[in-house]
Coordinates of N, CA, C and O in Angstrom, one line a residue:
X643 N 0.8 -1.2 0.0 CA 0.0 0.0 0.0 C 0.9 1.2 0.0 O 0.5 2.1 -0.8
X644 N 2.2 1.6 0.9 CA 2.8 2.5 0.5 C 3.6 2.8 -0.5 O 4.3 3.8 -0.4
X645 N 3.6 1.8 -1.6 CA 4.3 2.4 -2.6 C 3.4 2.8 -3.4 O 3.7 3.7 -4.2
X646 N 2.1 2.2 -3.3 CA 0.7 2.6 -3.9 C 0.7 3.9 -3.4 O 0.5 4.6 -4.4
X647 N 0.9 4.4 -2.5 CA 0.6 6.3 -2.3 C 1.3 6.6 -2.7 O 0.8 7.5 -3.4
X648 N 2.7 6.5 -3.0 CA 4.1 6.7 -3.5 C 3.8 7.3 -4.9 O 3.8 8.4 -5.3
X649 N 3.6 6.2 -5.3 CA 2.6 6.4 -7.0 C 1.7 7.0 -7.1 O 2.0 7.6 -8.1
X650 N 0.3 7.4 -6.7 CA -0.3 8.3 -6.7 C 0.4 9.5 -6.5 O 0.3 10.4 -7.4
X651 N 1.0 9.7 -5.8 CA 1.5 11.0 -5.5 C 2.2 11.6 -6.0 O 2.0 12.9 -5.9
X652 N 3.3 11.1 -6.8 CA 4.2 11.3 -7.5 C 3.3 11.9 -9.5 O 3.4 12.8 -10.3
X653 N 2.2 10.5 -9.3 CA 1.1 11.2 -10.7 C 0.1 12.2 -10.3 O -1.0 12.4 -10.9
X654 N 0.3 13.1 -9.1 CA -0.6 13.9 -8.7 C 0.6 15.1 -8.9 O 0.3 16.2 -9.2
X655 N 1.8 14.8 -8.6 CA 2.8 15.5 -8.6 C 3.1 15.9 -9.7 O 3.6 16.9 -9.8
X656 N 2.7 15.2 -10.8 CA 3.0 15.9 -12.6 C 2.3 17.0 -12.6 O 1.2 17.0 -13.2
X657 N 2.6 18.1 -12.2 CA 2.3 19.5 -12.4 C 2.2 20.0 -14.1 O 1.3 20.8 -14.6
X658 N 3.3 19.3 -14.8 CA 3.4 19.9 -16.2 C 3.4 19.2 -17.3 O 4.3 19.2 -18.1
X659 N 2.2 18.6 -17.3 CA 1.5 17.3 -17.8 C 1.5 18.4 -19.5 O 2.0 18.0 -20.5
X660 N 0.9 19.6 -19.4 CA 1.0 20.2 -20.9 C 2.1 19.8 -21.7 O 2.0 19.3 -22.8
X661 N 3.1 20.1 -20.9 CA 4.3 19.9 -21.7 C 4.6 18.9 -22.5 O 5.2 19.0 -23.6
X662 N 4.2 17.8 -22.2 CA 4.2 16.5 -22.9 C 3.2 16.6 -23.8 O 3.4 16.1 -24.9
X663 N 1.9 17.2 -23.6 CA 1.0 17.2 -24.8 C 1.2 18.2 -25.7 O 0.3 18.3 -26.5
X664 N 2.5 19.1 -25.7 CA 3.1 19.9 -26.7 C 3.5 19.1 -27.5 O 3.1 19.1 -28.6
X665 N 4.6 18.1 -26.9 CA 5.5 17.1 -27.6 C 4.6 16.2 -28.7 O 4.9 15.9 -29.9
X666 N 3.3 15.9 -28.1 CA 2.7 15.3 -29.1 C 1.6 15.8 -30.3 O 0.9 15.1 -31.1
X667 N 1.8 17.3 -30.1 CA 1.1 17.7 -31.0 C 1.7 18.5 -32.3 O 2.5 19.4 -32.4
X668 N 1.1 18.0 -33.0 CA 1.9 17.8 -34.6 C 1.5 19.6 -35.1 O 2.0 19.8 -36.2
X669 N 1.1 20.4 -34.7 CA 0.9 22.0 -34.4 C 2.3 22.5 -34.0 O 2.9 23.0 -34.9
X670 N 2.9 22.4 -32.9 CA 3.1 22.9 -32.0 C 5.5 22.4 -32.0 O 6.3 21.5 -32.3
X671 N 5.6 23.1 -31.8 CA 6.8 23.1 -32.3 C 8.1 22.4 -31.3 O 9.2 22.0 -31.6
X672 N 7.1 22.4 -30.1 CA 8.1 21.4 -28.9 C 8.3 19.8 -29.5 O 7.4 19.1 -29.8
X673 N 9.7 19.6 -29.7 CA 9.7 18.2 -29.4 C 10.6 17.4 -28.7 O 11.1 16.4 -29.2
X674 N 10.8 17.9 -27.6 CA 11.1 16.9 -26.3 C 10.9 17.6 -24.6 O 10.7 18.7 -24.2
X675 N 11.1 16.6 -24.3 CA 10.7 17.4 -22.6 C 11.6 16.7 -21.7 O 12.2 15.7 -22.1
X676 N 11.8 17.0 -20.6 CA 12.3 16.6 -19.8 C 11.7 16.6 -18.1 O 10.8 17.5 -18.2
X677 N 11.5 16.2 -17.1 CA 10.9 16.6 -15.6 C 11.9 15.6 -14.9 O 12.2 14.4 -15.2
X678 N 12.3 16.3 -13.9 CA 13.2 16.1 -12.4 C 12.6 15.9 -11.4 O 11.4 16.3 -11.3
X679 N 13.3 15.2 -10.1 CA 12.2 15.3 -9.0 C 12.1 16.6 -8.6 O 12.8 17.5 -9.1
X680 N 11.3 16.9 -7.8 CA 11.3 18.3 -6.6 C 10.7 17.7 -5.2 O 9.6 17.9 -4.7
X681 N 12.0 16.8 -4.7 CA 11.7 16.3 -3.6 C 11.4 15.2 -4.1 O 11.2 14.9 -5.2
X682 N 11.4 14.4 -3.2 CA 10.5 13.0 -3.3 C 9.3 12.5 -3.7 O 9.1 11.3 -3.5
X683 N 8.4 13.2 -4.3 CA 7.0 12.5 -4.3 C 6.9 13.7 -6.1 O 6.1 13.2 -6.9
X684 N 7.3 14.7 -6.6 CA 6.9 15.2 -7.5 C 7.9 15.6 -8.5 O 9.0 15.9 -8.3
X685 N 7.4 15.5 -9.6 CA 8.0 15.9 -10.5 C 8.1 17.5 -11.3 O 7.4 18.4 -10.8
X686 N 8.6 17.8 -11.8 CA 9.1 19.4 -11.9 C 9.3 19.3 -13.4 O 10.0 18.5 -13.9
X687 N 8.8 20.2 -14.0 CA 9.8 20.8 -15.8 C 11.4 20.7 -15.4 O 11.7 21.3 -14.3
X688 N 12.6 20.1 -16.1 CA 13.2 20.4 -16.3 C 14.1 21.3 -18.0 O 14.9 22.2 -18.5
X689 N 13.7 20.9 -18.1 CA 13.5 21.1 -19.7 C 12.4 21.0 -21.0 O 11.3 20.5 -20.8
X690 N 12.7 21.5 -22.0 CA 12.1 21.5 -23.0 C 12.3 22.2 -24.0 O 12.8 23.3 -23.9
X691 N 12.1 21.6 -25.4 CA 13.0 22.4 -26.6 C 12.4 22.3 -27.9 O 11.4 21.5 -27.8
X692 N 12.6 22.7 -29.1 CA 12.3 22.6 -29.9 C 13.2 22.3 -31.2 O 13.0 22.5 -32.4
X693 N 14.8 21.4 -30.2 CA 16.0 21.6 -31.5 C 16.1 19.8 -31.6 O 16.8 19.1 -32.4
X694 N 15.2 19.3 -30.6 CA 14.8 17.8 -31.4 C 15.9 17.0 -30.3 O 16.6 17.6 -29.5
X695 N 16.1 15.4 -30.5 CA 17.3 14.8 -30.3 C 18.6 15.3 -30.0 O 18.9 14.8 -29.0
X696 N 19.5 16.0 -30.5 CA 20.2 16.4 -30.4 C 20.7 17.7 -29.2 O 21.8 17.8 -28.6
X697 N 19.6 18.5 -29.0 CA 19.1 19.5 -28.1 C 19.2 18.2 -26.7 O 20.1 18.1 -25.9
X698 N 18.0 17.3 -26.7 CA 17.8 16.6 -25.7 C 18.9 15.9 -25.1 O 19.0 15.9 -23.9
X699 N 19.5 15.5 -25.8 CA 21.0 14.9 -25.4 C 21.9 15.6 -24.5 O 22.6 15.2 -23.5
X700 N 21.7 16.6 -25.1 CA 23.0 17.9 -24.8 C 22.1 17.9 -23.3 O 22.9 17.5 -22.4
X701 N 21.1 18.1 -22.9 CA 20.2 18.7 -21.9 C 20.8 17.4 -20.8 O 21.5 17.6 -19.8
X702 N 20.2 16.1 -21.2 CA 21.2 14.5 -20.8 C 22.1 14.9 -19.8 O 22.1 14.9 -18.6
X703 N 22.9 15.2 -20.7 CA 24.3 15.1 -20.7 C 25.3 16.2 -19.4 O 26.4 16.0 -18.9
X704 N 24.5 17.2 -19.0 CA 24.7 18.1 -18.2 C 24.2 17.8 -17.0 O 24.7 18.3 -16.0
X705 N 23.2 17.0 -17.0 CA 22.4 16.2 -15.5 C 22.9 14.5 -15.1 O 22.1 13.6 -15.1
X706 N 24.2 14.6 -14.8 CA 25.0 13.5 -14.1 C 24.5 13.0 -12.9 O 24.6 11.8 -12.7
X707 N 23.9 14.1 -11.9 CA 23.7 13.9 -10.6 C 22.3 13.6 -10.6 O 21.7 13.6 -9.5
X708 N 21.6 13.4 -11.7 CA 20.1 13.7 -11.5 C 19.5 12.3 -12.5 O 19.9 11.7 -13.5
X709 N 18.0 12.1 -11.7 CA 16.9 11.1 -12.3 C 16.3 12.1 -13.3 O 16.4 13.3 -13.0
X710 N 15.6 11.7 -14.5 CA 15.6 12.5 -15.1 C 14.0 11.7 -15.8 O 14.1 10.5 -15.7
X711 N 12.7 12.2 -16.2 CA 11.9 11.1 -16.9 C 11.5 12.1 -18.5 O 11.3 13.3 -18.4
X712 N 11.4 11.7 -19.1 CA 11.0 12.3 -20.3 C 11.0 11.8 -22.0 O 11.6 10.7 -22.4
X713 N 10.6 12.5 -22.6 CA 10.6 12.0 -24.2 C 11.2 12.7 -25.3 O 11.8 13.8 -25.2
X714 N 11.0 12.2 -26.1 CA 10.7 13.3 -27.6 C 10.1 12.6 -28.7 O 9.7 11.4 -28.7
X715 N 10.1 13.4 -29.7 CA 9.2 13.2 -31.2 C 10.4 13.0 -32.2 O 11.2 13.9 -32.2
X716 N 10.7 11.8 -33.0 CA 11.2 11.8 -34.2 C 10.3 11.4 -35.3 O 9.1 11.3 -35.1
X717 N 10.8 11.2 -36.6 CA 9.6 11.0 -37.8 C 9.8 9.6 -38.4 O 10.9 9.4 -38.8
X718 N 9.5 9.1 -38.4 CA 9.4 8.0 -39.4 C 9.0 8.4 -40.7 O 7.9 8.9 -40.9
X719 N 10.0 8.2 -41.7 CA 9.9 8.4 -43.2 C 9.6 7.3 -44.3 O 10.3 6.4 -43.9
X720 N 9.1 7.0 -45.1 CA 8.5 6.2 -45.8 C 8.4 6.4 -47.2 O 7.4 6.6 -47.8
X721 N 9.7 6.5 -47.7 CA 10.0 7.0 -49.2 C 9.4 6.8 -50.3 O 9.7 7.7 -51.1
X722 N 8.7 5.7 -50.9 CA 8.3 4.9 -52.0 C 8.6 5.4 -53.3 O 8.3 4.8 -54.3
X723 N 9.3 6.6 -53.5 CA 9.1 7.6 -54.8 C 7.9 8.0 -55.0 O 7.7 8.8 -54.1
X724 N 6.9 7.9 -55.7 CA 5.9 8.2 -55.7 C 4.7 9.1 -54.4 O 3.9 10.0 -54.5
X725 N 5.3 8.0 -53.4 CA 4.4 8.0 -52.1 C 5.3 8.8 -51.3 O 6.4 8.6 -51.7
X726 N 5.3 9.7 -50.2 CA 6.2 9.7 -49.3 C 5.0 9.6 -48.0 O 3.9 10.0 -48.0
X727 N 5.6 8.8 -46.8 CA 4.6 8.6 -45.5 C 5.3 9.3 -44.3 O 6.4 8.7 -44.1
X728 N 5.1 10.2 -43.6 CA 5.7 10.9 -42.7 C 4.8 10.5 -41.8 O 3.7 10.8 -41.8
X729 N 5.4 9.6 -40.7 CA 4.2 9.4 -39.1 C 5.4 9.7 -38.1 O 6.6 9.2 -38.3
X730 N 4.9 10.6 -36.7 CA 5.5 10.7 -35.7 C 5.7 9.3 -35.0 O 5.1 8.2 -35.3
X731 N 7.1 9.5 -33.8 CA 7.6 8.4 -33.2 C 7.5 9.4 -32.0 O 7.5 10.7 -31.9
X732 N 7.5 8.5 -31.1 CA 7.4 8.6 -29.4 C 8.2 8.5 -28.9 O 8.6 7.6 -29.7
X733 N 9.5 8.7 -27.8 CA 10.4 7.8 -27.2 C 10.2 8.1 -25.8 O 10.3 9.3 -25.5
X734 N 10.1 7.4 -24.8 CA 10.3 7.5 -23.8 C 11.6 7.1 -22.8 O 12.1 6.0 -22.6
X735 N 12.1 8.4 -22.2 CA 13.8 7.8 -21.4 C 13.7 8.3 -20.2 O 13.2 9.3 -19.8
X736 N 14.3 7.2 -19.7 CA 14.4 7.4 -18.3 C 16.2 7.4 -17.9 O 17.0 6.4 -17.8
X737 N 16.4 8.9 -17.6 CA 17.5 8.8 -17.1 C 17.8 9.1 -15.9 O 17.1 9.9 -15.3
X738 N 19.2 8.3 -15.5 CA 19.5 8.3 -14.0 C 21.3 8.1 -14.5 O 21.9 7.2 -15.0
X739 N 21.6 9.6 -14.0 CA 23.0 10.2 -14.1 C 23.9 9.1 -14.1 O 23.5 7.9 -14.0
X740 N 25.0 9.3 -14.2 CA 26.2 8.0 -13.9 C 26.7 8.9 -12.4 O 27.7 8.5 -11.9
X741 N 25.9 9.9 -11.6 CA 26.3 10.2 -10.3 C 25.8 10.3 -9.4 O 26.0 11.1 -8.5
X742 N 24.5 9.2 -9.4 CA 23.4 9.2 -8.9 C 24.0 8.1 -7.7 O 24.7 7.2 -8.1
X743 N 23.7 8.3 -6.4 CA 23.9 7.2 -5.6 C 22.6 6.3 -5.5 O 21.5 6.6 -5.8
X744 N 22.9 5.1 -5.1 CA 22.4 4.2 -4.8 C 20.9 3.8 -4.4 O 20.3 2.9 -5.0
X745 N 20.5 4.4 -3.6 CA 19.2 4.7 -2.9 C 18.6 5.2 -4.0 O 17.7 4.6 -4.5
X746 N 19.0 6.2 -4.5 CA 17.8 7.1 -5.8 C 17.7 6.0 -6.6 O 16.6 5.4 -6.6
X747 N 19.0 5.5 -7.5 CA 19.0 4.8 -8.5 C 17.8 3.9 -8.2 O 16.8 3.9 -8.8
X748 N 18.2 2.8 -6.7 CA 17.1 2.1 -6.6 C 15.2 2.3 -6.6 O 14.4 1.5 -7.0
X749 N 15.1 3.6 -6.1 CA 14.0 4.1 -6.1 C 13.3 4.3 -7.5 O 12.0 4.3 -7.5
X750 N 14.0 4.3 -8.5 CA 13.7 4.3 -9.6 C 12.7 3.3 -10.1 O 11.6 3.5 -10.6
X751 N 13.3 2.2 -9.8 CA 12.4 0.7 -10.3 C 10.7 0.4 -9.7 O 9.6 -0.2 -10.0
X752 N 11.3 1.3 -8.7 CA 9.7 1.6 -8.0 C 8.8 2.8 -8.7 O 7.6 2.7 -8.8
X753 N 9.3 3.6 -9.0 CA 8.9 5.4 -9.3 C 8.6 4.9 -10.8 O 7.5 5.1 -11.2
X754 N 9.5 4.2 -11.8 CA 9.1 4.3 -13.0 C 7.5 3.5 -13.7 O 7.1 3.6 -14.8
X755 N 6.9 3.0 -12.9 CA 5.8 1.9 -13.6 C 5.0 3.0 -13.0 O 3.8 2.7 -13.3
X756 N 5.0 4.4 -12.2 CA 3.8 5.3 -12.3 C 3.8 6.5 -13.2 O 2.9 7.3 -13.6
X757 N 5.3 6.4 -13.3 CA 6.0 7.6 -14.5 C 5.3 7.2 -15.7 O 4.3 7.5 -16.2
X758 N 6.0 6.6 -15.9 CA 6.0 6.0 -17.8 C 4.7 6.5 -18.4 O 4.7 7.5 -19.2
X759 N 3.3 5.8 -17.9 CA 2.0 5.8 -17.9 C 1.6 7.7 -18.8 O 1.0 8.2 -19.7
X760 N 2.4 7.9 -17.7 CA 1.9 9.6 -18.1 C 2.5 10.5 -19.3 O 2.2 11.7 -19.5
X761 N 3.4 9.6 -19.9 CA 4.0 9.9 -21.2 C 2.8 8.8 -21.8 O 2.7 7.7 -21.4
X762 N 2.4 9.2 -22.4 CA 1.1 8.0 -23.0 C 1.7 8.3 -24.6 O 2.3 9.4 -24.8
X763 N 1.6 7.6 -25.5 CA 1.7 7.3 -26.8 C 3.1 6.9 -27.5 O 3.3 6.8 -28.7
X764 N 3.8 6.6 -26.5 CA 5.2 6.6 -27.1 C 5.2 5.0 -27.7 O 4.4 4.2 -27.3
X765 N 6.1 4.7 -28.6 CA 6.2 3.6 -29.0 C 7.9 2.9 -28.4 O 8.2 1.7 -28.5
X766 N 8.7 3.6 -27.9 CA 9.1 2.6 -27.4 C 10.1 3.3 -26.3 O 10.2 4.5 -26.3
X767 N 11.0 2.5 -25.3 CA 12.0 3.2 -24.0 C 13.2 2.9 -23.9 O 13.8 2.0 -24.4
X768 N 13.5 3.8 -23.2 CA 15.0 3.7 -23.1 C 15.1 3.8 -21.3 O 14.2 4.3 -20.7
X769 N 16.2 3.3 -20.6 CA 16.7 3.6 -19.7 C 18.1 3.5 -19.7 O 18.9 2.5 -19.8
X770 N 18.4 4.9 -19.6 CA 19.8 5.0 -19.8 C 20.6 5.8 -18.7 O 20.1 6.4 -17.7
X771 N 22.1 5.6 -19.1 CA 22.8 6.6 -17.5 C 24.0 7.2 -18.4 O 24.7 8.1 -17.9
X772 N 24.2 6.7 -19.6 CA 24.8 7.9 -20.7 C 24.3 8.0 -21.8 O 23.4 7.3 -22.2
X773 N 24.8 9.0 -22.5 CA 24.0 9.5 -23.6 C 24.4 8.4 -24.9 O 23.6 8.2 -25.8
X774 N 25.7 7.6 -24.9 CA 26.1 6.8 -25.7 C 25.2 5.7 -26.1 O 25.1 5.2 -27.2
X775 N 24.2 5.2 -24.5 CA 22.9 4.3 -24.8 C 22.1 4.7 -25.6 O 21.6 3.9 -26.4
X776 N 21.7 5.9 -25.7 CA 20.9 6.7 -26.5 C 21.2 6.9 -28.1 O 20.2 7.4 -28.6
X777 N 22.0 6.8 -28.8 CA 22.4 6.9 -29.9 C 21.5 6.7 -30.9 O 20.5 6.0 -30.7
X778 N 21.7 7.3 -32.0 CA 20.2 7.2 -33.0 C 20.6 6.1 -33.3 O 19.5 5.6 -33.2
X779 N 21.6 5.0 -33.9 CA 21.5 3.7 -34.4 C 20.9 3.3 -33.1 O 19.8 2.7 -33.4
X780 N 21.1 3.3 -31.5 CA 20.5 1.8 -30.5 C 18.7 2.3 -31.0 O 17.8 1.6 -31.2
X781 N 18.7 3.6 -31.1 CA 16.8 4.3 -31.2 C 16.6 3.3 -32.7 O 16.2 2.2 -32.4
X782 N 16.7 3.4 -33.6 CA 16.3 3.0 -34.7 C 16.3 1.5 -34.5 O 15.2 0.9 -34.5
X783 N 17.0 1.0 -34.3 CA 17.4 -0.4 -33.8 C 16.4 -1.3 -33.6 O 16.0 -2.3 -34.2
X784 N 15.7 -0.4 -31.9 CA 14.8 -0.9 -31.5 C 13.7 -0.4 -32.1 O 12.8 -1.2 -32.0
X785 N 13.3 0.7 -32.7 CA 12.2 1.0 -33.5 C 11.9 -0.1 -34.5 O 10.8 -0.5 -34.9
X786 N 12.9 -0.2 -34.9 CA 13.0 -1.5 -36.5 C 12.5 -2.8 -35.6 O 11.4 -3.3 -36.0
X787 N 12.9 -3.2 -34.7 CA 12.8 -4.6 -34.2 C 11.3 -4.1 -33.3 O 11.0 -5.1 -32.8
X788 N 10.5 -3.2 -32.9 CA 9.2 -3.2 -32.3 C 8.3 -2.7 -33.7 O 7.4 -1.9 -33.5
X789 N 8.4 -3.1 -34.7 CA 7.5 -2.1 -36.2 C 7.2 -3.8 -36.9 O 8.1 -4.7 -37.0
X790 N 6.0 -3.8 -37.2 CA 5.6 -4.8 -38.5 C 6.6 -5.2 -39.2 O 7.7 -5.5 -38.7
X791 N 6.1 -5.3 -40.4 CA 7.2 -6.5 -41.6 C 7.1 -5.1 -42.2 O 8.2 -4.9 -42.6
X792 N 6.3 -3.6 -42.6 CA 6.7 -2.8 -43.2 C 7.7 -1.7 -42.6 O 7.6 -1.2 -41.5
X793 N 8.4 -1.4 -43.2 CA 9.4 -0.8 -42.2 C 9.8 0.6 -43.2 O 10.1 0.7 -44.4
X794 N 9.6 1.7 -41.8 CA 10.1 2.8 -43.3 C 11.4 2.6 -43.7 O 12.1 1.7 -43.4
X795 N 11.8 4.0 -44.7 CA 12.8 4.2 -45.2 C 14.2 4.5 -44.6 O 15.3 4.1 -44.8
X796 N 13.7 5.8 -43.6 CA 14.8 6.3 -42.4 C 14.1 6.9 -41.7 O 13.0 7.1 -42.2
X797 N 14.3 7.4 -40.7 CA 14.1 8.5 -39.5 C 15.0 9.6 -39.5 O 16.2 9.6 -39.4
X798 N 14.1 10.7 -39.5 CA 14.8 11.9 -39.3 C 14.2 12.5 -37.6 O 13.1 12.8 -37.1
X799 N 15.6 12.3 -37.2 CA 16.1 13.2 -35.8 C 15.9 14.5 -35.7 O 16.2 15.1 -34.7

């Protein structure tokens, strides 16, 4: 039961629930987000951008010491000549610094199965503690190996 309040509280704690529904609206020019704890039970904006993957990374990459939960938007392309198919991708990452001690790290495995939920549409996750896991070949990788027998052409980052 107390990790059950844990989790509620923590999804009562998503204060900036918009932000992610920026990320998914094909309008709207945000595509990635970031949220940090603020204390134990809530989550906070940490970031947000509009320079895609690469922006997000960088953002990563500066938060060593920190649990980090968030996504972004890439495209899936679908060339056929004739045809072109452009559909958004979802990613959801959960990062946890390479200077995170022990206790947080652990808290994580508990904290993430009420996180995730609240990024709703994404098609697939990452948990990572460098940005090296993250790389657009391991993203594509697993996008290719979770997608049908039709598979696009490339992804633009």
């Amino acid at each position: 039961i107390r990790d059950f309040i844990k989790m509620d509280s923590l999804r009562q704690g998503f204060h900036d629930a918009a932000a992610w529904d920026e990320v998914l609206d094909d309008n709207k020019p945000t595509n990635w987000v970031l949220f940090g704890y603020e204390g134990k039970e809530s989550l906070k904006l940490v970031g947000k951008g509009e320079g895609g993957y690469s922006e997000l990374v960088a953002c990563l990459s500066e938060h060593n010491d920190d649990i980090l939960y968030g996504g972004f938007r890439l495209t899936a392309v679908d060339d056929r000549g004739n045809t072109v198919s452009r559909r958004a991708k979802f990613i959801f990452v959960t990062w946890v610094g390479a200077n995170v001690s022990p206790m947080p790290r652990a808290r994580v495995s508990v904290h993430k199965p009420a996180i995730e939920p609240l990024f709703r549409s994404t098609h697939c996750s990452f948990s990572v503690s460098s940005v090296d896991e993250l790389s657009q070949d391991v993203i594509i990788s697993k996008l290719r190996a979770s997608g049908g027998a039709h598979q696009p052409t490339h992804y633009e980052f």
